[in-house]
Coordinates of C-alpha atoms and ligand atoms in Angstrom, one line a residue:
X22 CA 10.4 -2.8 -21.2
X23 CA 10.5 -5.0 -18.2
X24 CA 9.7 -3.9 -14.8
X25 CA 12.9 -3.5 -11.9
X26 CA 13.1 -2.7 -8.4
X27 CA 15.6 -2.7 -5.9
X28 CA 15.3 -1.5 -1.6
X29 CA 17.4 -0.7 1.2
X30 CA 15.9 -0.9 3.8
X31 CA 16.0 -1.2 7.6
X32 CA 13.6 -4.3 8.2
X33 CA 12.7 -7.4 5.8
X34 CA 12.3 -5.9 2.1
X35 CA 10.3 -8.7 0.5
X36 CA 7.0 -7.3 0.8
X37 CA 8.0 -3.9 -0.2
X38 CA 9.7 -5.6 -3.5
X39 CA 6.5 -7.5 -3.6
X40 CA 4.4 -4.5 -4.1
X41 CA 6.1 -2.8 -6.6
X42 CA 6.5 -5.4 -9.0
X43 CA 2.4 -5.7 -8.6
X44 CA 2.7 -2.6 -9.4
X45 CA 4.9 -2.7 -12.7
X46 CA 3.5 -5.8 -13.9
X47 CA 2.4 -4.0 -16.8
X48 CA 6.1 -3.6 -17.9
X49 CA 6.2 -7.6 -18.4
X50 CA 3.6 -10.6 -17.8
X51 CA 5.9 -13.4 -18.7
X52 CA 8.0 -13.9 -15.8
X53 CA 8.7 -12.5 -12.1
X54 CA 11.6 -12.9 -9.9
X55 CA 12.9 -11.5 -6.5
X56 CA 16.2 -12.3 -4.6
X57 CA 17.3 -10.9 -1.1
X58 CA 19.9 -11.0 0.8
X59 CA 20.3 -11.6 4.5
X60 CA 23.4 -12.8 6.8
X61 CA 25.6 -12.7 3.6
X62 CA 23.4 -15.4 2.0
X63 CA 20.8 -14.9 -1.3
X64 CA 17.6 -15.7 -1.2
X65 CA 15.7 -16.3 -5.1
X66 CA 12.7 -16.6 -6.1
X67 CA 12.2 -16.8 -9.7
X68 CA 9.8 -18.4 -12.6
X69 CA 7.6 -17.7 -15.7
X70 CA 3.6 -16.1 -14.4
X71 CA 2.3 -13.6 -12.9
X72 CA 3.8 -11.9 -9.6
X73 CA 0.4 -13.2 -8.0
X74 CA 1.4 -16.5 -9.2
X75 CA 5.3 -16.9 -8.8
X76 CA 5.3 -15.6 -4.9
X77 CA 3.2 -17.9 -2.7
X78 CA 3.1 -17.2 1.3
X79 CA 6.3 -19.8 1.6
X80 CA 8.6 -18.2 -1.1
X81 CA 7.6 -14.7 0.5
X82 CA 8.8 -16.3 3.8
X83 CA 12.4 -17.4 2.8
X84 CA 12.8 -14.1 1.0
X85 CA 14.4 -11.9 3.8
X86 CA 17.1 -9.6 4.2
X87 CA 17.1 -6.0 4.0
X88 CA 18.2 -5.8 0.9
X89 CA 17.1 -7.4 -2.4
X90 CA 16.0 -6.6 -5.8
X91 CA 12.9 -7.7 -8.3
X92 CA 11.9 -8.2 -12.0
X93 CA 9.3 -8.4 -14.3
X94 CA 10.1 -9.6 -17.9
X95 CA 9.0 -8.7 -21.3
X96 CA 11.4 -10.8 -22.8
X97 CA 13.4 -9.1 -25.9
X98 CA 16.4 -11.0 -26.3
X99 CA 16.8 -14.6 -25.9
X100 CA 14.3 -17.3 -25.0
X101 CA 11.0 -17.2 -23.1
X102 CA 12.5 -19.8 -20.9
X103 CA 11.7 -19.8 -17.3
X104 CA 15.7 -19.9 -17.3
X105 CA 15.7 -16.9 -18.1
X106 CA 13.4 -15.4 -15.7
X107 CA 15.3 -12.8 -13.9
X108 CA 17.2 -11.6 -11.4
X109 CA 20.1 -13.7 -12.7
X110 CA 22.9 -14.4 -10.7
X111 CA 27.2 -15.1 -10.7
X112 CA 29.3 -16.4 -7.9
X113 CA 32.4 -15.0 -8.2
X114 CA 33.1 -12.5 -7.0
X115 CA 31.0 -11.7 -3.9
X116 CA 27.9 -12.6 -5.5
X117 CA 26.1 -10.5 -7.9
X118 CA 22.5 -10.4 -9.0
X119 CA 21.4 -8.3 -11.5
X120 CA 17.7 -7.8 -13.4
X121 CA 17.4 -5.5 -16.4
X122 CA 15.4 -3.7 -18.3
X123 CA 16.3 -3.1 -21.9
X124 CA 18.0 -4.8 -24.7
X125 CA 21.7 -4.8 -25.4
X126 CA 22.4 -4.0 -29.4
X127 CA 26.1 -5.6 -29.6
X128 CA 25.2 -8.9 -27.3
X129 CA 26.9 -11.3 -29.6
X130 CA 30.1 -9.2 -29.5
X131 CA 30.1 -8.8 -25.6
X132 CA 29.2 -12.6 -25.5
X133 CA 32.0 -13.8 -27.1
X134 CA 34.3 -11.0 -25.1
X135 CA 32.9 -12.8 -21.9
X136 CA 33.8 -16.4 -22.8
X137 CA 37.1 -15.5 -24.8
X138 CA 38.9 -12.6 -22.9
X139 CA 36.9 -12.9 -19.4
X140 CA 36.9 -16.6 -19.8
X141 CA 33.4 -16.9 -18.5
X142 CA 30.8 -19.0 -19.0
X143 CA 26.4 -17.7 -19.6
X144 CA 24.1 -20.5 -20.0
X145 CA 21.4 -19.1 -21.7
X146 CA 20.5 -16.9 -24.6
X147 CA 19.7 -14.0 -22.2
X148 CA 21.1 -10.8 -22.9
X149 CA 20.8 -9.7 -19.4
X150 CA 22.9 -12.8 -18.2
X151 CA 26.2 -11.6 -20.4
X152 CA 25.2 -8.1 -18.9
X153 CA 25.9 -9.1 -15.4
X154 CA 28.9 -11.6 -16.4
X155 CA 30.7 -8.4 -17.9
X156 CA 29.9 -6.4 -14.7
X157 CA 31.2 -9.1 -12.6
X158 CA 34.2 -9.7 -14.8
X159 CA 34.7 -5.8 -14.5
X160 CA 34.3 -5.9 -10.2
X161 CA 36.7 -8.0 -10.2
X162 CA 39.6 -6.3 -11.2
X163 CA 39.5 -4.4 -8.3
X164 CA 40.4 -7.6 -6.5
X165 CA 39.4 -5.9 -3.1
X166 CA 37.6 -7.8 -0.6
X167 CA 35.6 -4.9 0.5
X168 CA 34.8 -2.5 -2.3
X169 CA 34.3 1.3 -2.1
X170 CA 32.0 3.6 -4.1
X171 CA 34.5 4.3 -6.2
X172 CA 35.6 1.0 -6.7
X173 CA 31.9 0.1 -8.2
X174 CA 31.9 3.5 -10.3
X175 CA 35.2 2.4 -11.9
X176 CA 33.9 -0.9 -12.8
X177 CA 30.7 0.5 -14.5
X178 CA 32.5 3.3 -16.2
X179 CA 34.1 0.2 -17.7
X180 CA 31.1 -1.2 -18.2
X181 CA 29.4 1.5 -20.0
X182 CA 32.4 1.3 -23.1
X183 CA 31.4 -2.4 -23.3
X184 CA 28.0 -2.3 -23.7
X185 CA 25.8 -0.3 -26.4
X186 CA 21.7 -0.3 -26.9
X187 CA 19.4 0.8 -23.8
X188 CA 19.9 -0.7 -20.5
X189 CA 18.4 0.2 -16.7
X190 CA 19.8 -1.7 -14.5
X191 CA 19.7 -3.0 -10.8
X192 CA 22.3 -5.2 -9.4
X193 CA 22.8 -6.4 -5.7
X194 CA 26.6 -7.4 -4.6
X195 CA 26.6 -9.5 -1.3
X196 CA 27.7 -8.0 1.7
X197 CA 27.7 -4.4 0.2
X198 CA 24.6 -3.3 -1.2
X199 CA 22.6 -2.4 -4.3
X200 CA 23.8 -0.7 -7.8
X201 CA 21.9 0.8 -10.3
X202 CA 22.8 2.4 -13.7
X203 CA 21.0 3.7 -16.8
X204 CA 22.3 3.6 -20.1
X205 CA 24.3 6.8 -21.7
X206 CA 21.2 8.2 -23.6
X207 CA 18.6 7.4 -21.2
X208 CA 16.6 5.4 -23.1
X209 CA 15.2 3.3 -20.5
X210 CA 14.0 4.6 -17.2
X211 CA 14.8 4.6 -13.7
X212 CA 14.5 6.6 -10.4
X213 CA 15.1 6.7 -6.7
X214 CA 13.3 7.7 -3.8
X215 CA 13.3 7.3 0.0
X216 CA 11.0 6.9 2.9
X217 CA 11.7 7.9 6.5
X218 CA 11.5 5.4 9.2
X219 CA 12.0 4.7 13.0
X220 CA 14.9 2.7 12.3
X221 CA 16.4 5.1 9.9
X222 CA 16.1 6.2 6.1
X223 CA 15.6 3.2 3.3
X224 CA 16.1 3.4 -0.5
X225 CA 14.0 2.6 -3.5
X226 CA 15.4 2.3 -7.1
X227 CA 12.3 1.4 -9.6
X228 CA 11.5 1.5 -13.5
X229 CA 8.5 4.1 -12.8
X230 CA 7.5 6.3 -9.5
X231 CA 4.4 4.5 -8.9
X232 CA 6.4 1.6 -7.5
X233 CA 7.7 4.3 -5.2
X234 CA 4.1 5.5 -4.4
X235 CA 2.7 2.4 -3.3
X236 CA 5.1 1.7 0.1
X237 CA 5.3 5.4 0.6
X238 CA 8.4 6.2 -0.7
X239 CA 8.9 9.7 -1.6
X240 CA 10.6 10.5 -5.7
X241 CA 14.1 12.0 -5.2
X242 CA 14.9 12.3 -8.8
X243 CA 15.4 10.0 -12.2
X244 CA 18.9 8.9 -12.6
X245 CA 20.5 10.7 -15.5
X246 CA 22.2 9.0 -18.3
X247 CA 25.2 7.6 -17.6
X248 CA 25.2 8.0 -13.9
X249 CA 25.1 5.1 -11.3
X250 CA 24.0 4.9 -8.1
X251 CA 25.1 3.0 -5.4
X252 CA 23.5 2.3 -2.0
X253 CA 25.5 0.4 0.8
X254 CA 23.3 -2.3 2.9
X255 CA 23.5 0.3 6.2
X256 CA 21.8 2.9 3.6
X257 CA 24.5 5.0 2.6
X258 CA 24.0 6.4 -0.9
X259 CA 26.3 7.6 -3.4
X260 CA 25.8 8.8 -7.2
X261 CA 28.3 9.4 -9.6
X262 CA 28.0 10.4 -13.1
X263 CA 30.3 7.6 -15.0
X264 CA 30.1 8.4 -18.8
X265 CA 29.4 12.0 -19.9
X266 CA 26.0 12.5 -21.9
X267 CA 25.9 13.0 -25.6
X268 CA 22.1 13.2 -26.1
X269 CA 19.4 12.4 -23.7
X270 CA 16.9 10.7 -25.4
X271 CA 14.2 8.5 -23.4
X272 CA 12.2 6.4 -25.3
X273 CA 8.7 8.4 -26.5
X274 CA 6.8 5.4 -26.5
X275 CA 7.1 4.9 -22.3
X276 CA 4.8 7.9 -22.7
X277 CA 2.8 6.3 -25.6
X278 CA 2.0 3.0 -24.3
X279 CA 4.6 1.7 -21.9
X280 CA 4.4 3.4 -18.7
X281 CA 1.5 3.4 -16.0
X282 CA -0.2 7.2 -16.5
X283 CA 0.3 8.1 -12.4
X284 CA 4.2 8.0 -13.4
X285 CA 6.2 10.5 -13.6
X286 CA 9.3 10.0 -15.6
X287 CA 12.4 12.5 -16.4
X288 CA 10.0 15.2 -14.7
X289 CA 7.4 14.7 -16.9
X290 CA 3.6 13.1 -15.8
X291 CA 2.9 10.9 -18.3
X292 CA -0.7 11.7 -17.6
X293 CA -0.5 14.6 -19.0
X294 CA 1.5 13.9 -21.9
X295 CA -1.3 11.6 -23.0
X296 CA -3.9 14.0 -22.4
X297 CA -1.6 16.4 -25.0
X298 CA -1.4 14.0 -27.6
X299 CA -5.3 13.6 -27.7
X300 CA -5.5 17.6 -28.0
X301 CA -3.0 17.3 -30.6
X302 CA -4.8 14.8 -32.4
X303 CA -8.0 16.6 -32.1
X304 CA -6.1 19.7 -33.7
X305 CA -5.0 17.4 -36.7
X306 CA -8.5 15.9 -37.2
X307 CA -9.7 19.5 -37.3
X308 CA -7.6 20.5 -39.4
X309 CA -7.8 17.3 -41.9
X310 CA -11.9 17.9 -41.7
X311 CA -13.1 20.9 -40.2
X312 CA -16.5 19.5 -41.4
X313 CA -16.4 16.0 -39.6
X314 CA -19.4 14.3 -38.8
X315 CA -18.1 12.6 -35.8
X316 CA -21.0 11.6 -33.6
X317 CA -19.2 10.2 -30.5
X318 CA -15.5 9.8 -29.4
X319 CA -14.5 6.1 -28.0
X320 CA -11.5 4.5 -26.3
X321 CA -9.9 1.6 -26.9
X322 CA -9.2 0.6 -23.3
X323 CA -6.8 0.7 -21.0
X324 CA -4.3 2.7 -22.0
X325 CA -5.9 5.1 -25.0
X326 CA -8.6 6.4 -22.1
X327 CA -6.4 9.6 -21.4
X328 CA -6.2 10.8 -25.0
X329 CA -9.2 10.0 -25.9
X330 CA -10.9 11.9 -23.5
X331 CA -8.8 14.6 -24.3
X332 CA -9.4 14.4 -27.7
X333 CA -13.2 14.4 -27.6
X334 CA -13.3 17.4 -25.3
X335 CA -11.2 19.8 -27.8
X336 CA -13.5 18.4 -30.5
X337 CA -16.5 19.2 -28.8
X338 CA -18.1 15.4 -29.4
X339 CA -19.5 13.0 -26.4
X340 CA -17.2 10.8 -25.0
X341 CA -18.3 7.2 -24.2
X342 CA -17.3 3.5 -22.7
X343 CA -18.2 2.3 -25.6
X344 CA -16.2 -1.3 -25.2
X345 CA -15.9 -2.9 -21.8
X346 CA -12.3 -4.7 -20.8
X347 CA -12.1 -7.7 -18.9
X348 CA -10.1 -6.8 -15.8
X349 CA -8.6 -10.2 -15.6
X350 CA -7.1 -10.2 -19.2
X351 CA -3.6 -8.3 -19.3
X352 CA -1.7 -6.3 -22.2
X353 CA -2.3 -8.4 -25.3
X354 CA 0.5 -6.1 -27.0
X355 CA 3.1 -7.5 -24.5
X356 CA 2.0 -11.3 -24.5
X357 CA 3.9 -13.8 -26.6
X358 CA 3.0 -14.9 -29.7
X359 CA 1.0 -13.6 -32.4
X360 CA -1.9 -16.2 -32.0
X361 CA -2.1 -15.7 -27.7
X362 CA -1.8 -12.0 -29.0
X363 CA -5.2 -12.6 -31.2
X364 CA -7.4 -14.3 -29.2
X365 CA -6.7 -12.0 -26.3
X366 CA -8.6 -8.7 -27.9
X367 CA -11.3 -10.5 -28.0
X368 CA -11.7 -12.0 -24.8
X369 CA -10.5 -8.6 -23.2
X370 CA -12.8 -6.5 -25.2
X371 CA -16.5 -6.4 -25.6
X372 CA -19.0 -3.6 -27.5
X373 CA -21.2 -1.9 -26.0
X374 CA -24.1 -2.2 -28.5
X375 CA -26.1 1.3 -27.8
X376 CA -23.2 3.4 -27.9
X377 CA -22.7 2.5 -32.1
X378 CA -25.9 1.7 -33.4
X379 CA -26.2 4.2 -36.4
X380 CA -23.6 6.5 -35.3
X381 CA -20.1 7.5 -36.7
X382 CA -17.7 6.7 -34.2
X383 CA -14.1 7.5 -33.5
X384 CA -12.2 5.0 -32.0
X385 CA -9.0 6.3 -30.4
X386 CA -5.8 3.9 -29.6
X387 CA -2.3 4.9 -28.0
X388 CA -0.5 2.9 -30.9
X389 CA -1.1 0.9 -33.7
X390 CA 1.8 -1.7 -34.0
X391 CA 1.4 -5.1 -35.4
X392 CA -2.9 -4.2 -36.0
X393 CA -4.1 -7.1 -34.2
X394 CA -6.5 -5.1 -31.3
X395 CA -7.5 -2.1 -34.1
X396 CA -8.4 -5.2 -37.0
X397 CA -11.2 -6.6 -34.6
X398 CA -11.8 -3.5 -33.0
X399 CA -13.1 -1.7 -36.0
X400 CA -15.1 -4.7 -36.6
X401 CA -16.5 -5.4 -33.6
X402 CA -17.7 -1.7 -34.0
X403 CA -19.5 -2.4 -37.1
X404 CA -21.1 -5.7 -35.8
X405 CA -22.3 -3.4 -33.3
X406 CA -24.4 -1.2 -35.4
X407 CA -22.3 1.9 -36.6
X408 CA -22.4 3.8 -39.6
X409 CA -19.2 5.0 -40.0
X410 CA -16.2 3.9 -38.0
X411 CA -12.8 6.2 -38.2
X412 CA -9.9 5.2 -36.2
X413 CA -6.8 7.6 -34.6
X414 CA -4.1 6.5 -33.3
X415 CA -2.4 8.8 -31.0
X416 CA 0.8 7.7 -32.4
X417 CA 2.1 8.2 -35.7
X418 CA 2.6 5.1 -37.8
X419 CA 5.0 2.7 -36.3
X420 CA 7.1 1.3 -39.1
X421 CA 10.6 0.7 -37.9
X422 CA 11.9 -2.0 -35.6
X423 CA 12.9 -1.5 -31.8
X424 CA 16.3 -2.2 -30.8
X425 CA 16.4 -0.8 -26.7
X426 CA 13.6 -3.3 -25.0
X427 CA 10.3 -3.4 -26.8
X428 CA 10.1 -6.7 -28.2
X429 CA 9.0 -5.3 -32.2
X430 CA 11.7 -6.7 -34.0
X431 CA 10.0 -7.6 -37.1
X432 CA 9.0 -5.3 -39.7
X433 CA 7.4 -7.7 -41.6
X434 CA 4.9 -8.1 -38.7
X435 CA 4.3 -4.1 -38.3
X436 CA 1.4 -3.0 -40.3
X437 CA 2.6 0.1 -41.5
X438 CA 5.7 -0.9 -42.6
X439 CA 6.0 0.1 -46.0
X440 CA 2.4 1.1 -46.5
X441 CA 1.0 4.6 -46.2
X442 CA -2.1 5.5 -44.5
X443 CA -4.8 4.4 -46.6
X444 CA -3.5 1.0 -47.2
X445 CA -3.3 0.7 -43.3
X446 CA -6.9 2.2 -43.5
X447 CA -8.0 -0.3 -45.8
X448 CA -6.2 -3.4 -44.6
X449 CA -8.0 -2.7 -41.1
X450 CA -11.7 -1.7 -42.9
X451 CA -11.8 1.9 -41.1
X452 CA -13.6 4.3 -42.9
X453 CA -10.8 7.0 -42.2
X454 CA -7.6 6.3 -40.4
X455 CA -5.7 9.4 -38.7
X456 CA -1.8 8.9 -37.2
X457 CA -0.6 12.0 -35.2
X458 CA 2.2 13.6 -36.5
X459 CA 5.9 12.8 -35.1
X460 CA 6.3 16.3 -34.3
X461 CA 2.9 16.7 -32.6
X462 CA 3.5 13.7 -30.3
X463 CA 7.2 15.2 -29.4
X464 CA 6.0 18.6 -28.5
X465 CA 2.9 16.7 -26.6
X466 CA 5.3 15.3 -24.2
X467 CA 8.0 17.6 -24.2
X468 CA 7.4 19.9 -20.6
X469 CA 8.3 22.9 -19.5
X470 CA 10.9 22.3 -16.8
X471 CA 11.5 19.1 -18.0
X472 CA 15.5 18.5 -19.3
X473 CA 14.4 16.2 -22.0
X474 CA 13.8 18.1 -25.8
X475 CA 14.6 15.2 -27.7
X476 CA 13.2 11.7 -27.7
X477 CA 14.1 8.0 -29.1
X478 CA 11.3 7.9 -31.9
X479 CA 13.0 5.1 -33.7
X480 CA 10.0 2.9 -34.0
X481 CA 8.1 6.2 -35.9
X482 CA 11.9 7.4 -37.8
X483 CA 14.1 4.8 -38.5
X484 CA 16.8 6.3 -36.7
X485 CA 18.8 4.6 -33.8
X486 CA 20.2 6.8 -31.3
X487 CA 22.7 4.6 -30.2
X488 CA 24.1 5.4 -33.9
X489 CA 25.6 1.2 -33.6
X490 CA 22.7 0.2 -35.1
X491 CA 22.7 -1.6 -38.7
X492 CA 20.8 -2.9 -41.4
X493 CA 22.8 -6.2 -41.2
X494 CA 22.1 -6.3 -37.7
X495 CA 18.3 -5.8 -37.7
X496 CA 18.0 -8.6 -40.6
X497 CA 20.2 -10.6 -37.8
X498 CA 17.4 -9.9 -35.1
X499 CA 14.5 -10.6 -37.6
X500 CA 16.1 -13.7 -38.4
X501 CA 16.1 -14.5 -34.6
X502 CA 13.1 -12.8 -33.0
X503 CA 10.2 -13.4 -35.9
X504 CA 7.2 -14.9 -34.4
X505 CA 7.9 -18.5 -36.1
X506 CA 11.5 -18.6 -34.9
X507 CA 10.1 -17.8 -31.2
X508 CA 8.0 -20.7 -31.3
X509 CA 10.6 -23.0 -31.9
X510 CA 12.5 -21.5 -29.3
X511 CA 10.2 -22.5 -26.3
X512 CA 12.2 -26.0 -25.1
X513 CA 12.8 -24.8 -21.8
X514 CA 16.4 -25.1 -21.1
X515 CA 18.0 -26.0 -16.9
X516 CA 18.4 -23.4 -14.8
X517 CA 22.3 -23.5 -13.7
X518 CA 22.5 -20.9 -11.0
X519 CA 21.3 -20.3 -7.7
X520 CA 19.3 -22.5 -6.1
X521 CA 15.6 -20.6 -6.5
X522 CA 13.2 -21.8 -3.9
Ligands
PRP630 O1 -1.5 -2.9 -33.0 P1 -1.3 -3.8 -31.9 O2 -0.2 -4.8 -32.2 O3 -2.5 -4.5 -31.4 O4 -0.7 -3.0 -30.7 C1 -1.3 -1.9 -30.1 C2 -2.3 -2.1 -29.1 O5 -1.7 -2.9 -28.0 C3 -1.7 -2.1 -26.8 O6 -2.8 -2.5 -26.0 P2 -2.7 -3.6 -24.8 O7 -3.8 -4.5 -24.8 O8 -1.3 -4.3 -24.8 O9 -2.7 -2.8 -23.4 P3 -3.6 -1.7 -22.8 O10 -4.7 -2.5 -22.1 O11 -2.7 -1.0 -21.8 O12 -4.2 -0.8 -23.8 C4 -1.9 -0.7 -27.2 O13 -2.5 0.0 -26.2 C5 -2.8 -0.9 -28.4 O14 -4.1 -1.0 -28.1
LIG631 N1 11.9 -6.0 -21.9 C1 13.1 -6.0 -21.3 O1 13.5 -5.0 -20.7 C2 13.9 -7.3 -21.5 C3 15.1 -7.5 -20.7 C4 16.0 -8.5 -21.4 N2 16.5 -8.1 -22.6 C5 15.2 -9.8 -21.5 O2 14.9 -10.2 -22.6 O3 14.9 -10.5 -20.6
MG632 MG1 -4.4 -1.0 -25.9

């Protein structure tokens, strides 16, 4: 679930791009990238860090054009090399940069199609790299100089029969403009918006609205599965629906975890999704012990505040702050590497003594994945004084790998795999552990208006929307994704592309 952005605009974009990937930086820490274009030249910026740190005043400088397009990586596939940083980039032709968000599920088949048939070569082990190789390979059959609209629909109608797994996608093509796609199911998000100017209309494409929000660009709509979108650089915009749609199924756990809560995403707020699944929680825990003896409802901060204040309201209990985050420590879900992972919760988390001392407390989360935040949670809340700690997660169990761009490709490190609820309960020392149900957490985000009625839950059911998906091939991506095999994978490797400033 990394972060993309891509602008038309009128003036120099690179501040614009700037902001939103601030903005998104909580859809990847690891790495940050932008690259414009200007006078039919590119202009990169790329490396591992923080947007704060990557862009200093004289990278922002050289970045201008009015056009250009922006990533922040979560990486799934591949290395954490700051190789494979992105926007990534190909020469031939035009030019092409591309940044992703998603994971492809049949990389190793498209990789070897891309060396052996489009006789290409990708020097790293990014996904996202053979991605943009096939697109290139696929532009180039029109063997235009100048392409039209339909030109680039035909080439990612191609596209879209090559490639399988869950893909958003911004790409920039010298001298024309900027392309966007999302992948047949909609499992990974993207929409568009514009904002009026003196100078005439500019374009935003971005993972999440609230990249929109912050440079005052208005939400047209979410691209649908399967369509592209192409704007020119003069700001002409065409759509075109490439693949037809056999089930539209975004991924439930942007509305779990993933996205910012001021999103809105396939016409649904993720706010109030959240604030759903803690009144659907509160109905289970109801239901499960009309008699409770709850004394006070706490968060697990940042992103289980919604639901848990929710939650606390339908149950009629107090709601406190009850652990303090550090505002300078990120996601500790999305870092990499179990041990960074660890000592993270810690440092980012701290009781609040008075608000446990002999009470019963609920602690909600969003999710409980791997178990590392609830683990030290539960008992940091005992070393603080309480009685009886229960935990919720306003998520059902998550006990199956994910395939489309969340980096969980181990089951072995998931804590519910293959354990029910009170063998969770006990191997985390809560006195009473409550998942919501799968069904709960559907209709919770499932709006009125909305065109969405079904969801990728894979990571809760097992089952893979993209239907491609087998057992071989998740032993494959244990094999190469486990948390030791990562480690050894750090060497950094040279970055053979465009020169990145
Ligand atoms: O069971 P785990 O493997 O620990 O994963 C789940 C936890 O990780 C996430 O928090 P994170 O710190 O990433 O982000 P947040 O501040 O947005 O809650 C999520 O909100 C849960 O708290
Ligand atoms: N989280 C993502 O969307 C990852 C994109 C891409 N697969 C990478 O690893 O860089
Ligand atoms: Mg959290």
């Amino acid at each position: 679930m990394c972060g993309i952005v891509g602008i038309v605009g009128k003036t120099n974009v690179n501040q614009a791009l700037y902001d939103a990937l601030i903005v998104l930086q909580h859809r990847g820490q690891d790495a940050a990238g932008i690259v414009t274009c200007k006078d039919n030249k590119l202009f990169l910026r790329k490396d591992n860090g923080l947007v704060r740190d990557v862009f200093h005043t004289r990278h922002m400088q050289r970045l201008v054009g009015n056009y250009g397009i922006g990533h922040v990586r979560y990486p799934t596939a591949g290395s954490s090399s700051s190789a494979e940083a992105q926007p990534f980039y190909v020469n031939s032709p035009y030019g092409i940069t591309l940044a992703h968000n998603g994971n492809l599920t049949n990389v190793e088949q498209l990789s070897k199609e891309t060396y052996a048939s489009d006789l290409r070569h990708v020097n790293t082990t990014s996904d996202s790299e053979v991605l943009l190789n096939a697109f290139a390979h696929e532009l180039a059959k029109s063997k235009k100089l100048h392409l039209a609209p339909d030109d680039i629909f035909d080439a990612v109608t191609t596209l879209y029969r090559r490639c399988s797994g869950g893909f958003a996608v911004v790409s920039m093509i010298l001298g024309h403009g900027i392309v966007a796609f999302r992948d047949p199911h909609g499992i990974r998000p993207i929409v568009y918006g514009h904002r009026q100017t003196e100078l005439g209309m500019e374009y935003m494409v971005a993972s999440e609205s609230v990249a929109l929000n912050v440079s005052g660009f208005t939400l047209i709509r979410d691209l649908a599965p399967g369509e592209a979108l192409y704007i020119t650089e003069d700001g002409d915009l065409f759509t075109k629906q490439c693949v037809e749609v056999e089930k539209f199924t975004p991924c439930i756990f942007e509305y779990v975890y993933l996205a910012r809560p001021d999103s809105i995403m396939d016409g649904i707020s993720v706010y109030k999704s959240r604030l759903k699944m803690g009144e659907k929680l509160a109905e289970k825990i109801l239901r499960e012990r009309p008699n409770h003896d709850i004394d006070v409802v706490i968060p697990i901060p940042d992103t289980s505040r919604t639901s848990a204040l929710e939650l606390a309201n339908h149950l009629g209990v107090k709601f406190r702050e009850g652990f303090m985050k550090n505002r300078y420590i990120g996601r500790t879900f999305i870092m990499p590497g179990q041990a960074e992972r660890k000592k993270s919760v810690r440092q980012k988390l701290n009781a609040i003594d008075l608000e446990f001392k002999d009470k019963n407390v609920l602690l909600v989360d969003d999710s409980i994945v791997r178990g590392t935040t609830c683990k030290q949670i539960v008992q940091m809340a005992r070393d603080a004084g309480a009685k009886k700690v229960y935990f919720c997660s306003a998520a059902p169990a998550v006990r199956y790998p994910n395939v489309y761009g969340i980096d969980m490709p181990s089951v072995h490190e998931l804590i519910a795999h293959n354990r029910s609820t009170e063998e969770v309960a006990d191997l985390i020392g809560t006195d009473w552990l409550i998942y919501q149900d799968l069904e709960d957490l559907k209709d919770a985000v499932r709006f009125e208006g909305s065109e969405v009625h079904d969801f990728d839950c894979a990571v809760f059911d097992g089952h893979y929307v993209t239907g491609d998906v087998s057992a071989e091939y998740l032993n494959h991506i244990e094999e190469e994704r486990n948390d030791k095999m990562l480690n050894q994978k750090k060497a950094e490797t040279a970055i053979i592309e465009l020169h990145n400033n």
